[in-house]
Structures are given as structure tokens and as C-alpha cells.
Amino acid sequence: MNRLAKLIAPAIAASLVLGAAVPASAASWQGRDSYRQEIAQLDRQIDRAQERRLISQREADRLERKVDQLQNLHARYAKNGLTRTEERILDQRIDSVKRQIAAEVADRDRAPQGRPGDHRR
């Protein structure tokens, strides 16, 4: 891994984590649409990490399944309005996926092609 990549990878990982640092519990104060927005943001973070080759295809697929499960759970809960218990469950699961994304980015288990510009495999 070249010197620039060694400097950039931790910065990207930190920005992904810090971008998701707003607690999910704040979502209940902003209304039900904020859950949809948070879940969509998770999906975008996974896509960005994969595009930057910070995570492998397999890691991205697994994380995408988690996001799909969150979307389905939210849709099921939102039909009759969210109870405090359902909000707490959504908050916990969103936070869990955020931590999983950060862990996968930080584990340096990258896509097989490596980082752009890195010619080693």
C-alpha cells in the first residue's frame, strides 16, 4: 500500500463514522421520515465505501441485506404509527448497522482489486 493510501484510508473511515455519529435516538424527535432518511444514508455509505474499494463485494452485499431488513422493519412498524418500543428497536438496529459499516471499512479487508492506483494484489 503506498504512503498516500495509508494516510487517506483512515481519514475516509473516520469521515464515514463521524458522518453517522448523530445518534439515531434523535430521529424520534424529527418524525418518521427521518428513519427513512437514515436508512437511505446507510445505503449510500455502503455504496460509497464499495465504490472506493474500502469494502469487498461480499461485505457490501451482507450490509445491503441488513439495510433491506431495516427498510422492511420500518415499513411494517410505520403502517400503524411507531410506538416508543418500535422507535427504540429501529434506533438500536440503525446504530448496529452504522457500527458494522465502520468496522468493515476499518478492517482493511478491501475489494480484491485493491485501491485505485494500487497495482499490487
Short mmCIF file of C-alpha atoms in Angstrom, two decimals:
data_model
loop_
_atom_site.label_atom_id
_atom_site.label_comp_id
_atom_site.label_asym_id
_atom_site.label_seq_id
_atom_site.Cartn_x
_atom_site.Cartn_y
_atom_site.Cartn_z
CA MET A 1 0.00 0.00 0.00
CA ASN A 2 1.53 3.31 -0.94
CA ARG A 3 2.10 6.13 1.54
CA LEU A 4 -0.81 8.27 0.30
CA ALA A 5 -3.23 5.37 0.63
CA LYS A 6 -2.04 4.78 4.21
CA LEU A 7 -2.93 8.38 5.02
CA ILE A 8 -6.22 8.53 3.15
CA ALA A 9 -7.81 5.24 4.25
CA PRO A 10 -8.06 6.15 7.97
CA ALA A 11 -9.37 9.61 7.07
CA ILE A 12 -12.11 8.13 4.89
CA ALA A 13 -13.01 5.60 7.57
CA ALA A 14 -13.21 8.37 10.16
CA SER A 15 -15.38 10.54 7.93
CA LEU A 16 -17.80 7.64 7.37
CA VAL A 17 -18.00 7.03 11.10
CA LEU A 18 -18.30 10.70 12.02
CA GLY A 19 -20.91 11.28 9.33
CA ALA A 20 -23.00 8.64 11.02
CA ALA A 21 -22.24 9.83 14.56
CA VAL A 22 -25.56 11.58 15.07
CA PRO A 23 -27.44 9.30 17.42
CA ALA A 24 -30.39 7.52 15.92
CA SER A 25 -32.40 8.47 19.00
CA ALA A 26 -32.55 12.00 17.64
CA ALA A 27 -34.69 10.61 14.83
CA SER A 28 -37.77 10.20 17.01
CA TRP A 29 -37.85 13.95 17.57
CA GLN A 30 -37.67 14.67 13.86
CA GLY A 31 -40.54 12.46 12.78
CA ARG A 32 -40.96 9.16 11.00
CA ASP A 33 -39.43 10.32 7.73
CA SER A 34 -36.08 10.71 9.45
CA TYR A 35 -35.87 6.93 9.85
CA ARG A 36 -36.31 6.54 6.11
CA GLN A 37 -33.61 9.16 5.56
CA GLU A 38 -31.22 7.49 8.00
CA ILE A 39 -31.71 4.10 6.39
CA ALA A 40 -31.17 5.63 2.93
CA GLN A 41 -28.00 7.27 4.24
CA LEU A 42 -26.71 3.87 5.36
CA ASP A 43 -27.35 2.54 1.87
CA ARG A 44 -25.40 5.45 0.37
CA GLN A 45 -22.50 4.92 2.78
CA ILE A 46 -22.24 1.30 1.72
CA ASP A 47 -22.31 2.28 -1.95
CA ARG A 48 -19.60 4.93 -1.42
CA ALA A 49 -17.39 2.51 0.54
CA GLN A 50 -17.74 -0.09 -2.20
CA GLU A 51 -17.05 2.43 -4.97
CA ARG A 52 -13.89 3.50 -3.13
CA ARG A 53 -12.99 -0.17 -2.70
CA LEU A 54 -12.93 0.17 1.06
CA ILE A 55 -15.13 -2.93 1.39
CA SER A 56 -15.43 -6.05 -0.70
CA GLN A 57 -18.46 -7.07 -2.75
CA ARG A 58 -19.29 -9.75 -0.20
CA GLU A 59 -19.15 -7.26 2.68
CA ALA A 60 -21.29 -4.81 0.72
CA ASP A 61 -23.87 -7.49 -0.09
CA ARG A 62 -24.13 -8.50 3.57
CA LEU A 63 -24.51 -4.88 4.70
CA GLU A 64 -27.08 -4.21 1.97
CA ARG A 65 -29.15 -7.13 3.26
CA LYS A 66 -29.07 -5.56 6.73
CA VAL A 67 -30.28 -2.26 5.27
CA ASP A 68 -33.05 -4.06 3.36
CA GLN A 69 -34.15 -5.70 6.60
CA LEU A 70 -34.21 -2.28 8.26
CA GLN A 71 -36.33 -0.85 5.46
CA ASN A 72 -38.80 -3.73 5.76
CA LEU A 73 -38.96 -3.43 9.53
CA HIS A 74 -39.55 0.31 9.31
CA ALA A 75 -42.29 -0.14 6.74
CA ARG A 76 -44.00 -2.73 8.91
CA TYR A 77 -43.80 -0.55 12.01
CA ALA A 78 -44.82 2.65 10.23
CA LYS A 79 -48.13 1.24 8.99
CA ASN A 80 -49.81 1.86 12.34
CA GLY A 81 -47.52 4.60 13.60
CA LEU A 82 -44.36 3.99 15.60
CA THR A 83 -44.53 3.17 19.27
CA ARG A 84 -41.67 4.12 21.58
CA THR A 85 -40.61 0.48 21.68
CA GLU A 86 -40.52 0.29 17.88
CA GLU A 87 -38.53 3.54 17.74
CA ARG A 88 -36.05 2.12 20.23
CA ILE A 89 -35.70 -1.07 18.19
CA LEU A 90 -35.16 0.91 14.98
CA ASP A 91 -32.63 3.17 16.74
CA GLN A 92 -30.68 0.16 18.01
CA ARG A 93 -30.67 -1.61 14.64
CA ILE A 94 -29.66 1.54 12.76
CA ASP A 95 -26.81 2.11 15.22
CA SER A 96 -25.77 -1.53 14.83
CA VAL A 97 -25.56 -1.25 11.04
CA LYS A 98 -23.61 2.02 11.37
CA ARG A 99 -21.08 0.25 13.60
CA GLN A 100 -20.87 -2.68 11.17
CA ILE A 101 -20.18 -0.35 8.24
CA ALA A 102 -17.46 1.42 10.21
CA ALA A 103 -15.92 -1.90 11.26
CA GLU A 104 -15.85 -3.24 7.70
CA VAL A 105 -14.24 -0.05 6.42
CA ALA A 106 -11.70 -0.07 9.22
CA ASP A 107 -10.73 -3.74 8.90
CA ARG A 108 -8.77 -3.01 5.72
CA ASP A 109 -10.26 -6.13 4.10
CA ARG A 110 -10.66 -4.41 0.77
CA ALA A 111 -12.04 -5.40 -2.58
CA PRO A 112 -9.74 -7.83 -4.42
CA GLN A 113 -8.65 -5.22 -6.95
CA GLY A 114 -7.23 -3.06 -4.16
CA ARG A 115 -7.46 0.68 -4.09
CA PRO A 116 -7.45 2.70 -7.31
CA GLY A 117 -3.85 3.26 -8.36
CA ASP A 118 -2.54 0.38 -6.26
CA HIS A 119 -1.10 -2.13 -8.71
CA ARG A 120 -0.38 -4.83 -6.13
CA ARG A 121 -2.98 -7.52 -5.39
#
